Structures are given as structure tokens and as C-alpha cells.
PDB file of C-alpha atoms in Angstrom:
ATOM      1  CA  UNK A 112     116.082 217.744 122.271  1.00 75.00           C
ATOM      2  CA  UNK A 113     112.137 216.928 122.814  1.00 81.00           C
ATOM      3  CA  UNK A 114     110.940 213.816 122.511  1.00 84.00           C
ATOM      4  CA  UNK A 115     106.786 212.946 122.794  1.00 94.00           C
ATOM      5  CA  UNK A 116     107.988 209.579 123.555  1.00 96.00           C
ATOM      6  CA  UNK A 117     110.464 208.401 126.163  1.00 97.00           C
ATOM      7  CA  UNK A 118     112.029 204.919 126.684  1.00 97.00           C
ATOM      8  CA  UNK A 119     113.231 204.514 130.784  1.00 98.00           C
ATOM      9  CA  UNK A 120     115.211 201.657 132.177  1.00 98.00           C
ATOM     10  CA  UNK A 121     114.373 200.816 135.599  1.00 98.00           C
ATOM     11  CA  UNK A 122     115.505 198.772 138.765  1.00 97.00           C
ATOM     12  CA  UNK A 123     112.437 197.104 140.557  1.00 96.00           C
ATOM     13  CA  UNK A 124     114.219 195.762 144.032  1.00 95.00           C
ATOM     14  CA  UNK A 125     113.662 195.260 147.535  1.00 93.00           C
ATOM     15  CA  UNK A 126     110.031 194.402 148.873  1.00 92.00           C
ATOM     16  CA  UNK A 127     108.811 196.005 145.438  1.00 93.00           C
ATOM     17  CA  UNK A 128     110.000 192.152 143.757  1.00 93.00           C
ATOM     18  CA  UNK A 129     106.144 191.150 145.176  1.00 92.00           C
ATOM     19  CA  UNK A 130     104.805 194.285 143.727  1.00 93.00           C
ATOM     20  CA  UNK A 131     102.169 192.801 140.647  1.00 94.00           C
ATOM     21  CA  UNK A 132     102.775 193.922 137.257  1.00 94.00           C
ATOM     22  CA  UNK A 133      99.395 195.857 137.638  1.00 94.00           C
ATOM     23  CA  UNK A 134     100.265 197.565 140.983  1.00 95.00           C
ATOM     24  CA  UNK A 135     103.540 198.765 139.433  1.00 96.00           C
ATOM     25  CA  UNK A 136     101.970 200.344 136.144  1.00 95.00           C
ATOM     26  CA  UNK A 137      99.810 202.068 139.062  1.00 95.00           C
ATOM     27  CA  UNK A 138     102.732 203.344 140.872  1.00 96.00           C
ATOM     28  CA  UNK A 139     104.318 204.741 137.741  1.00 96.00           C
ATOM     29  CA  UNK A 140     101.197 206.372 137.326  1.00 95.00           C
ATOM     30  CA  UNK A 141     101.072 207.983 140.536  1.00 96.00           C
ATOM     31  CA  UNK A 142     104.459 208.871 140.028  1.00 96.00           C
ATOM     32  CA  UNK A 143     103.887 210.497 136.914  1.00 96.00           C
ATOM     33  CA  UNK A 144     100.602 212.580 138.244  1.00 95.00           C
ATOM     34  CA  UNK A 145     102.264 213.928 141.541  1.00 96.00           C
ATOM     35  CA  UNK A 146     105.461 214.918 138.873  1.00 96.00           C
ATOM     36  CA  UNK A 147     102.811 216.923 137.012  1.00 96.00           C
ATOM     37  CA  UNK A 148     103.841 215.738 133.110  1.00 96.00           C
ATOM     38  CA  UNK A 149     101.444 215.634 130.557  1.00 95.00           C
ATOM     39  CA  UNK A 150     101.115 212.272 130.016  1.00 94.00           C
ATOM     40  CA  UNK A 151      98.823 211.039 126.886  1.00 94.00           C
ATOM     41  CA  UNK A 152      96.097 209.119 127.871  1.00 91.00           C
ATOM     42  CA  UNK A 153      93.806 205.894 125.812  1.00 86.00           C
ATOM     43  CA  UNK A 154      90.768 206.939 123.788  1.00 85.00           C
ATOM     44  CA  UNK A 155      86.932 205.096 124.905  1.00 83.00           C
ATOM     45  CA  UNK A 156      85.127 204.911 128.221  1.00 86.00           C
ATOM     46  CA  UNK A 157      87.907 204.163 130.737  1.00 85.00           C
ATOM     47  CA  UNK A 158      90.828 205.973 129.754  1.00 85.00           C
ATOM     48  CA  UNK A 159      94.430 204.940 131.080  1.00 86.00           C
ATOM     49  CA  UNK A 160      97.921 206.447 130.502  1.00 90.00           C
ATOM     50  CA  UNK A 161      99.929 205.431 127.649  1.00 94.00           C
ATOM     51  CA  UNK A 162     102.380 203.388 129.469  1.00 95.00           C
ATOM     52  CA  UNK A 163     104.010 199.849 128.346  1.00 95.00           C
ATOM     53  CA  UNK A 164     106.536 197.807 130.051  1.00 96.00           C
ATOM     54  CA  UNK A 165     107.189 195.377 127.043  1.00 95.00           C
ATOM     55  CA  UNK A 166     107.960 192.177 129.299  1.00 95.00           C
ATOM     56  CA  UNK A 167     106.504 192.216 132.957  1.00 94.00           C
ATOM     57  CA  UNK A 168     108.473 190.721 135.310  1.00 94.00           C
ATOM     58  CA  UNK A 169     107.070 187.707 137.451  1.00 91.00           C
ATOM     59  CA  UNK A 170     106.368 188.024 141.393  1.00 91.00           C
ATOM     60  CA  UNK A 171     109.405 187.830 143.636  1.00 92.00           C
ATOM     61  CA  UNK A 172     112.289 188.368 140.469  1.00 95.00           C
ATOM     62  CA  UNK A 173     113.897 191.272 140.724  1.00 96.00           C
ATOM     63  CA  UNK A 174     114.980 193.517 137.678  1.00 97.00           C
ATOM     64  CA  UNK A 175     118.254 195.259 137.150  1.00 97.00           C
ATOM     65  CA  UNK A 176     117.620 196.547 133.497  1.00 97.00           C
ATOM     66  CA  UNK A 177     113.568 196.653 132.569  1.00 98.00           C
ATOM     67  CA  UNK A 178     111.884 198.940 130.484  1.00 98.00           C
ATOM     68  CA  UNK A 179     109.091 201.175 130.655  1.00 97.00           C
ATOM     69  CA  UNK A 180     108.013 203.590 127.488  1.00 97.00           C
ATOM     70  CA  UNK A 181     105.292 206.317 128.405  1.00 96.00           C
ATOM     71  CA  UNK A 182     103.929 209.154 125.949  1.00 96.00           C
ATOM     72  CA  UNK A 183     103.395 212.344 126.287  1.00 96.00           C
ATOM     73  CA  UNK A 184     100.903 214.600 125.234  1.00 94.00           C
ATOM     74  CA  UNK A 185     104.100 217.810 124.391  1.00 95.00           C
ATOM     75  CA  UNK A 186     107.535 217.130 123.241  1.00 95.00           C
ATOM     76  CA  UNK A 187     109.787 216.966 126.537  1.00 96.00           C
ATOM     77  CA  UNK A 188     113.133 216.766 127.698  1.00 96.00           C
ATOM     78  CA  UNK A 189     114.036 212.990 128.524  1.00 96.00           C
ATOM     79  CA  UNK A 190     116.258 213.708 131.396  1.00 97.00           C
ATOM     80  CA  UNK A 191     114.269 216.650 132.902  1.00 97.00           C
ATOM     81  CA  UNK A 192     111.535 214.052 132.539  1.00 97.00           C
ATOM     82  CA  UNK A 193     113.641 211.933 134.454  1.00 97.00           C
ATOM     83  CA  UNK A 194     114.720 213.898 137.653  1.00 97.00           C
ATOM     84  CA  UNK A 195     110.878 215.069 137.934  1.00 97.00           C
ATOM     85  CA  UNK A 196     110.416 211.070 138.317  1.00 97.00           C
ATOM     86  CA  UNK A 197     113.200 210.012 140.317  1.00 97.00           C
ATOM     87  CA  UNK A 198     111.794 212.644 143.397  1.00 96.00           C
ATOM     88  CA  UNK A 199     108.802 210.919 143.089  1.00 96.00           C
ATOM     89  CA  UNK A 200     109.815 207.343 143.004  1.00 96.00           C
ATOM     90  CA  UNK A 201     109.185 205.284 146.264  1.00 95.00           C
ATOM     91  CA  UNK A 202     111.703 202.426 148.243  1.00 95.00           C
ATOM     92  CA  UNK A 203     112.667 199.591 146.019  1.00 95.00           C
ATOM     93  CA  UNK A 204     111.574 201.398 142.583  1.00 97.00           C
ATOM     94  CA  UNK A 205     114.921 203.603 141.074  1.00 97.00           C
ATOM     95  CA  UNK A 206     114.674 205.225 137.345  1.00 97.00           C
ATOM     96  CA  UNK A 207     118.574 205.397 136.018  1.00 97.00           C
ATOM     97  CA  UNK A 208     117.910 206.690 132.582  1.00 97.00           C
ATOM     98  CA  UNK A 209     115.628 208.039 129.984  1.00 97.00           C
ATOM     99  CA  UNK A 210     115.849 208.181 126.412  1.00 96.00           C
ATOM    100  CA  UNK A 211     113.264 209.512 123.452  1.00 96.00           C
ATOM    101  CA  UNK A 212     112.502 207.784 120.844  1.00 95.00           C
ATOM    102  CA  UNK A 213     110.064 208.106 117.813  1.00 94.00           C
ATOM    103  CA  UNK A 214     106.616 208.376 118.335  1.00 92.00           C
ATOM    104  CA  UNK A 215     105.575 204.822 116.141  1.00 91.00           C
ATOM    105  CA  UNK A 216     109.029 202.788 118.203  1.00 91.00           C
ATOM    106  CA  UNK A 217     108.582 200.128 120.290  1.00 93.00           C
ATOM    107  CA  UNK A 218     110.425 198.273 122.133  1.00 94.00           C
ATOM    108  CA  UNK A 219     111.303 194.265 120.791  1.00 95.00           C
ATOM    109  CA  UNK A 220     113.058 192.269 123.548  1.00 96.00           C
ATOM    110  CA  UNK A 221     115.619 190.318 121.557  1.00 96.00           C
ATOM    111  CA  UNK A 222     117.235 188.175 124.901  1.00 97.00           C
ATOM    112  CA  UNK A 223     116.535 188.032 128.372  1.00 98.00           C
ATOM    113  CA  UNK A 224     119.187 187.879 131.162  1.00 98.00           C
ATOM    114  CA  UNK A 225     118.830 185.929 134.206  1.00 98.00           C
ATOM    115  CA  UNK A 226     121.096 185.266 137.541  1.00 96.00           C
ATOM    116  CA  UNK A 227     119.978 182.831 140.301  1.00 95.00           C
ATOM    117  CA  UNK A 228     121.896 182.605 143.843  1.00 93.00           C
ATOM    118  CA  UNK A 229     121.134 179.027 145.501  1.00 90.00           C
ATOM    119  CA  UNK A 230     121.392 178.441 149.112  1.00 87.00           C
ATOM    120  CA  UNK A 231     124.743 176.708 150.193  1.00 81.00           C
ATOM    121  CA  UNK A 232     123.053 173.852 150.585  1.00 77.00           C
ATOM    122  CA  UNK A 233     121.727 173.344 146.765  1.00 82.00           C
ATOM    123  CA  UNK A 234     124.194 173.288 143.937  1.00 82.00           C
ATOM    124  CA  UNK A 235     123.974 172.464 140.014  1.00 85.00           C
ATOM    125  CA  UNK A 236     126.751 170.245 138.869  1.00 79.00           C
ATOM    126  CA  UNK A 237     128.694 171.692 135.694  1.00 82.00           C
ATOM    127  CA  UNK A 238     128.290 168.473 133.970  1.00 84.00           C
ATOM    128  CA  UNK A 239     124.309 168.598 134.460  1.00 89.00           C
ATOM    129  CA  UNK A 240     124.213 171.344 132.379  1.00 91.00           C
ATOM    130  CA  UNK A 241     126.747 170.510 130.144  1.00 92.00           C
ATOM    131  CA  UNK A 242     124.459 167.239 129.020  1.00 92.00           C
ATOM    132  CA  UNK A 243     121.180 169.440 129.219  1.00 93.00           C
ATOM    133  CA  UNK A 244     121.904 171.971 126.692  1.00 94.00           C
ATOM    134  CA  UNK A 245     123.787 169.055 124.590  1.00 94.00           C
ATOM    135  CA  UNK A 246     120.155 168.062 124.088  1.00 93.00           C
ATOM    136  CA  UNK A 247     117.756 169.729 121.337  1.00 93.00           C
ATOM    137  CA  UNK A 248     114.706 169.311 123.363  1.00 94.00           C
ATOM    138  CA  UNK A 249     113.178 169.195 127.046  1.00 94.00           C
ATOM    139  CA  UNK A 250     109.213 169.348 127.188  1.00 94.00           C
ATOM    140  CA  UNK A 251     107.415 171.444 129.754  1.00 92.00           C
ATOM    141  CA  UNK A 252     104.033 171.357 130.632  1.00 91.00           C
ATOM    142  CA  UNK A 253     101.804 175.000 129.937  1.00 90.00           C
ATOM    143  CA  UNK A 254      98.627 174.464 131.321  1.00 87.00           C
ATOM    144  CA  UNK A 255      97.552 178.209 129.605  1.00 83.00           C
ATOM    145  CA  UNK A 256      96.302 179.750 127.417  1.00 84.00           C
ATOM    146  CA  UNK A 257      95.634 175.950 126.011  1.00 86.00           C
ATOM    147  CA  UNK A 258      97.020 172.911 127.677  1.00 90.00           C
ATOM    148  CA  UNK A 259     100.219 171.618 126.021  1.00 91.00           C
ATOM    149  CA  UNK A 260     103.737 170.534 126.113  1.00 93.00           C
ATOM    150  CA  UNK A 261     106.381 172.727 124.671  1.00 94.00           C
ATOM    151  CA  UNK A 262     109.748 172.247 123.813  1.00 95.00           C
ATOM    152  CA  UNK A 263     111.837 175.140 126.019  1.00 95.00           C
ATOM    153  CA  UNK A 264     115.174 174.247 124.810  1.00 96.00           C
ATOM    154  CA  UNK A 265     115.472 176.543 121.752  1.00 96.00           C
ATOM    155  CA  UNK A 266     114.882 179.366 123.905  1.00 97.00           C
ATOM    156  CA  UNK A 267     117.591 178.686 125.937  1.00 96.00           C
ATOM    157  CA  UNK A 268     121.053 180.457 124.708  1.00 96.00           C
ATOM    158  CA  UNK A 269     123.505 179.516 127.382  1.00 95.00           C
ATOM    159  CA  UNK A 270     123.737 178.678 131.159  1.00 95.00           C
ATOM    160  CA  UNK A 271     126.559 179.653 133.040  1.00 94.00           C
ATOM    161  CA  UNK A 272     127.454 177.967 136.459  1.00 92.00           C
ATOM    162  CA  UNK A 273     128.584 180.551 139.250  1.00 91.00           C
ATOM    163  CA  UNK A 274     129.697 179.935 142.664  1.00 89.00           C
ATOM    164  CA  UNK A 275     126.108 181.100 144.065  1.00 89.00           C
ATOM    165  CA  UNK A 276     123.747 179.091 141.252  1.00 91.00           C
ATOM    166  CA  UNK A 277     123.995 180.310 137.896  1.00 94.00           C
ATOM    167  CA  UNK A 278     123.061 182.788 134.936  1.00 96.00           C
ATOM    168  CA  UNK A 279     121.347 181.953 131.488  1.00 96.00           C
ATOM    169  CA  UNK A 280     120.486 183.946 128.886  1.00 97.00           C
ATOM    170  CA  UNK A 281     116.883 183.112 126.572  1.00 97.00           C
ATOM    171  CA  UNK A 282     115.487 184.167 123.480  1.00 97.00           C
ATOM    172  CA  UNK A 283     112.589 186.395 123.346  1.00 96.00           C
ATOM    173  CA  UNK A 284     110.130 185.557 120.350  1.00 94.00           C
ATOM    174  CA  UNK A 285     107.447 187.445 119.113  1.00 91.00           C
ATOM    175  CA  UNK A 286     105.719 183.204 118.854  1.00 90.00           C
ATOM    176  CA  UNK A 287     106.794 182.829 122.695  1.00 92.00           C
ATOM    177  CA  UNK A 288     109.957 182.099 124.878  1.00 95.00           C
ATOM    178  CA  UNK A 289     110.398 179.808 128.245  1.00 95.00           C
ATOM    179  CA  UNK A 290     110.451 181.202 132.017  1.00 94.00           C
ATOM    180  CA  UNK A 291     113.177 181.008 134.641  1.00 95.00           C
ATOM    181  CA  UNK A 292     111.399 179.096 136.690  1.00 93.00           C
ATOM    182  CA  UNK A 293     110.586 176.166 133.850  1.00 94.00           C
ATOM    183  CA  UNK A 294     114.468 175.958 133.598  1.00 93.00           C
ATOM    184  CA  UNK A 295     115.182 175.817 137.016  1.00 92.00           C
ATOM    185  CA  UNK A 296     113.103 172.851 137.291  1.00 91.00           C
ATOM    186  CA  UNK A 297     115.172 170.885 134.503  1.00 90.00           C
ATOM    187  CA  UNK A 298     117.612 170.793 137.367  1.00 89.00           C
ATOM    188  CA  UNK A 299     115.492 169.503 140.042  1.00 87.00           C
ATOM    189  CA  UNK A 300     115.761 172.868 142.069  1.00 88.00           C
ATOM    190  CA  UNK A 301     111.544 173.130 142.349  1.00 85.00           C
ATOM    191  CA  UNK A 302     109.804 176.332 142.006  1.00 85.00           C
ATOM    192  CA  UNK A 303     112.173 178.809 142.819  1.00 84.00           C
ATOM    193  CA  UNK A 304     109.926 182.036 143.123  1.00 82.00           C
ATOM    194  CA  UNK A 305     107.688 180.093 145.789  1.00 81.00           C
ATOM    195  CA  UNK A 306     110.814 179.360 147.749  1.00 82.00           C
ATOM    196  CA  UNK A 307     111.868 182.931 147.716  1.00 79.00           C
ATOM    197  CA  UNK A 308     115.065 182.110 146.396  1.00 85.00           C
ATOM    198  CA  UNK A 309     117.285 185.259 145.080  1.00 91.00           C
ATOM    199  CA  UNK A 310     116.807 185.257 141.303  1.00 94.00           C
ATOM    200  CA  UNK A 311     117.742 188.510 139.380  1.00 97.00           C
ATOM    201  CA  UNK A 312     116.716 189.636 135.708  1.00 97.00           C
ATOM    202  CA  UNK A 313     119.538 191.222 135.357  1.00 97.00           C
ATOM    203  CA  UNK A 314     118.808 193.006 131.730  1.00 97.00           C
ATOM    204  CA  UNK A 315     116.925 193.022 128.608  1.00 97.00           C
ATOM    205  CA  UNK A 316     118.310 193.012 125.221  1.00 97.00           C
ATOM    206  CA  UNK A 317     116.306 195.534 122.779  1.00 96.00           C
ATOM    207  CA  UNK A 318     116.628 195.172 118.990  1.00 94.00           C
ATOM    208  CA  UNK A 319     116.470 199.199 117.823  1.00 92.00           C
ATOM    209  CA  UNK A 320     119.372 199.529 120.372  1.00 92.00           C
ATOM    210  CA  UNK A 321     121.643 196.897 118.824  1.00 92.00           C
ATOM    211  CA  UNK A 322     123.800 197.312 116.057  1.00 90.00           C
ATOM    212  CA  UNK A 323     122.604 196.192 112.913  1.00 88.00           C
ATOM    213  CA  UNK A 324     124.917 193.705 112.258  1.00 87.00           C
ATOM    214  CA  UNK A 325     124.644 191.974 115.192  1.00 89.00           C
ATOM    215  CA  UNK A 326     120.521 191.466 114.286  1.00 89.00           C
ATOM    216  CA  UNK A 327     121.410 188.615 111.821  1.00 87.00           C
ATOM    217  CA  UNK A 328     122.423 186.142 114.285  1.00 86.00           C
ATOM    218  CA  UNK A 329     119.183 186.333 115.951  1.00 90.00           C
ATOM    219  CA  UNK A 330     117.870 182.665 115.396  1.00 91.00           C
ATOM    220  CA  UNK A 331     114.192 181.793 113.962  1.00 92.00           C
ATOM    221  CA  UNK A 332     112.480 180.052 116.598  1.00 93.00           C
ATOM    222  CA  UNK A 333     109.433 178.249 116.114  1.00 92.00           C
ATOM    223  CA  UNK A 334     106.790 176.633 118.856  1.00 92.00           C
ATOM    224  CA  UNK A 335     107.742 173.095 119.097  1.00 93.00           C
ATOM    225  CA  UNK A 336     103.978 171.530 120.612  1.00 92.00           C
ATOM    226  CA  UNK A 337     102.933 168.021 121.359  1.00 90.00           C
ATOM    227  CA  UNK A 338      99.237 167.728 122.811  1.00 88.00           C
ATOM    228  CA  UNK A 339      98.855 166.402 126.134  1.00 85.00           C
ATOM    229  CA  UNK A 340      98.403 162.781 126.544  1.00 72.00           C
ATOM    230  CA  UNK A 341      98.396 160.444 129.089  1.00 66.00           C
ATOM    231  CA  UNK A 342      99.688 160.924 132.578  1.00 62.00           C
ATOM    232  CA  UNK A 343     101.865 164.370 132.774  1.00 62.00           C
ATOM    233  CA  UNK A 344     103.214 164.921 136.711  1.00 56.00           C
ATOM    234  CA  UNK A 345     104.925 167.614 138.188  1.00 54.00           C
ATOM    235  CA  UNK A 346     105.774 168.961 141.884  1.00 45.00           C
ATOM    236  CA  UNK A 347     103.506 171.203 142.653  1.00 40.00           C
ATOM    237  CA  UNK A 348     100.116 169.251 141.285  1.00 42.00           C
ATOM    238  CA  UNK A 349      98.968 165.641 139.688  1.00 42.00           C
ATOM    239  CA  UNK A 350      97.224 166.185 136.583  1.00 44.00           C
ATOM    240  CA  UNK A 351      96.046 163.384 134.153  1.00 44.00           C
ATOM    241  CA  UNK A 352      93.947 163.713 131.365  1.00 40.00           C
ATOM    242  CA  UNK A 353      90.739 161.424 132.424  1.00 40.00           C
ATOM    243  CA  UNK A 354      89.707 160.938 135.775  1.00 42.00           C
ATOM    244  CA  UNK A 355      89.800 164.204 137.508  1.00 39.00           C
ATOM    245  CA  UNK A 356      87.285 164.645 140.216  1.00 41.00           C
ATOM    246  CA  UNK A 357      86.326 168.322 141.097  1.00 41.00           C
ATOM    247  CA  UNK A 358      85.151 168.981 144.165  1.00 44.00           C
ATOM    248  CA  UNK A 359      86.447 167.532 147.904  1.00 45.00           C
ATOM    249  CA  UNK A 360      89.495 165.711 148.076  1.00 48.00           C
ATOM    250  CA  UNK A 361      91.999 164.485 151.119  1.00 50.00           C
ATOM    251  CA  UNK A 362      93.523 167.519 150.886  1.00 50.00           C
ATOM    252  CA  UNK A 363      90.678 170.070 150.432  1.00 49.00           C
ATOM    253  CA  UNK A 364      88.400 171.642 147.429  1.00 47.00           C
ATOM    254  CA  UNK A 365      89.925 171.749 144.171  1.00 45.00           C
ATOM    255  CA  UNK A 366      89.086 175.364 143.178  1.00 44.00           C
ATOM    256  CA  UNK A 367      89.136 176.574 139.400  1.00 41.00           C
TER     257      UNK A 367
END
């Protein structure tokens, strides 16, 4: 059967984990020309393909299960679609499957999966996150789109220890979610994706592909916000709310 629209899941490995979300959309492009399919392109002055990867993935995380819908400008068979791409697709970047789906569809991430392999020499103790998801709340500082602290733990499902690290699952709201790396802070292990430490989205939960029964026990999440006050402090920078000096400092120019 035809389909104008196709849904693919995709595995995005390899050196391609430092590929930006822009530079991949351009690869799937390129892809997609030297295949020769008809993709549909944006109306207005700078026209663009009609691809969407619902939930980009951040530098250096690697993805298992991700998604990437394109249209087409003819109804076309998914999995011819698919072989056309998969002789075009380069080191690091494999298409496993393609399905169609209606026209107006779109894919709603309901949960994102995560895995994270430590070095030997860093470890999470069962009972640390035991007491942390015991707790209703830990605060995080967002410095974007509008400086705040949220509250991350309702998007948090479960964490799983494993003898490398660990795995968590998270909620994905249409109002926001948290980040791998914000959780793997709570645990004192730094920023993982500027260490280059192995972390793995290993797949993405989609709502028109679940049973409907299961859609009920999706919870209602809703921001939790405080405005920043006072002194907030984390690794990677000192930030208070008077006093900052732009300019020179002892160790170099602060550059916006």
C-alpha cells in the first residue's frame, strides 16, 4: 500500500553522535535527493523538505530508536522507500524500518528511554537513587528560554541501576520534560556529554503506536517554576543574580 507520508525509525551511532541536529536533517536530505524520491517541499521564499524528527537528540547521545517522518509529493511504497534510503545512508546513520501513516499524523513522544555506561571508576549507589526518586521534587537551574528553576522530578518515571551506570525512563510533555544530563547531575556524576561518557537513547515511546488502553496511565504533568533568587551555583559556571561583571575576568572574557 502507498502512503504520502512515511514514519522511519533510525539508529544515529558512531562518530555521527557529534553530528548537530541541523547537519543530520541535511544528511537525510542529501540522502533523499541522491535516492531520487519526490519529496514535498515548504511553501515561501526559502523552501525546505518536509522532514521532522519530533525530539532531536543532543550532541554526543547516541540513538537506538529515533524517528524521522518525511512527505512526499506521490503516494509510495514505505519499504521500497526504505531500501532506496538505506544505499544511500553514510557510516554511523542506519534506517531499520519505515511505516506510512496518514497525511495530518504526527508523531507525540509519550516516554523517553535512556542507558548510561560509567567508567569503572564511577558508580551510583542503589540506595542514592532509592532516596532520590522517594522525593517529589529536585530543582534544576534552566538558564533558557527564561531563567528559572524547575522541578525535574515528575518527569522522571524510574531509574534502574546496571552493572555499567544505569537506565531511566522520562515523560515527554507537550508543557516540557527534563534532560539526561540534568539527572545525571542529581548524582554528582557532572556533565556527562562533555566527558564523552557512553550514554544511549535507547527508544522513544509514540502515542498513535500504543494501545489505547495503555494511554490512560499517562500522568498530567505540569511545570513546577520558582524564579531565580539569590545565589544559584553549579559546576560548570557561578551565576548570581546581582553583581555580574561582563567583560575581563581571571579567567578570560565572558562572552554572551
Amino acid at each position: 500500500m502507498a502512503f504520502d507520508k512515511i514514519r522511519f525509525r533510525f539508529c544515529k551511532s558512531g562518530d555521527l553522535r557529534f553530528l548537530s541536529h541541523l547537519d543530520l536533517m541535511r544528511a537525510f536530505e542529501r540522502m533523499i535527493r541522491r535516492a531520487d524520491l519526490p519529496i514535498k517541499s515548504t511553501q515561501g521564499f526559502h523552501p525546505a523538505p518536509r522532514l521532522v524528527v519530533p525530539l532531536s537528540l543532543s550532541l554526543g547521545i547516541v540513538g537506538w530508536n529515533e524517528i524521522l517522518e518525511a512527505e512526499f509529493t506521490t503516494p509510495l511504497d514505505p519499504q521500497e522507500v526504505l531500501q532506496k534510503l538505506q544505499a544511500q545512508q553514510p557510516p554511523g546513520l542506519y534506517l531499520s524500518s519505515a511505516t506510512g501513516i496518514p497525511m495530518k499524523s504526527t508523531a507525540r513522544i509519550r516516554r523517553a528511554f535512556y542507558r548510561v555506561d560509567l567508567p569503572s571508576e564511577q558508580t551510583v549507589p542503589d540506595a542514592s537513587i532509592e532516596d532520590w526518586l522517594a522525593n517529589s521534587e529536585y530543582w534544576v537551574y534552566r538558564k533558557r528560554p527564561k531563567e528559572k528553576l524547575l522541578n525535574i522530578r515528575p518527569y522522571v518515571e524510574q531509574i534502574t541501576p546496571t552493572t555499567a551506570g544505569f537506565e531511566c525512563s522520562i515523560w515527554i510533555t507537550p508543557e516540557g520534560t527534563t534532560r539526561i544530563d540534568e539527572i545525571a547531575k542529581a548524582f554528582g556524576l557532572g556533565n556527562i556529554l562533555q566527558q564523552g561518557w557512553d550514554v544511549n537513547r535507547t527508544d522513544l515511546e509514540v502515542t498513535d503506536e500504543l494501545d489505547p488502553t495503555v494511554l490512560h496511565l499517562t500522568p498530567t504533568i505540569l511545570p513546577e517554576t520558582r524564579p531565580v533568587s539569590g545565589e544559584w551555583r553549579e559546576e560548570e559556571y557561578q551565576w548570581k543574580q546581582t553583581g555580574i561583571v561582563w567583560g575581563a575576568t581571571s579567567n578570560g572574557p565572558i562572552v554572551e
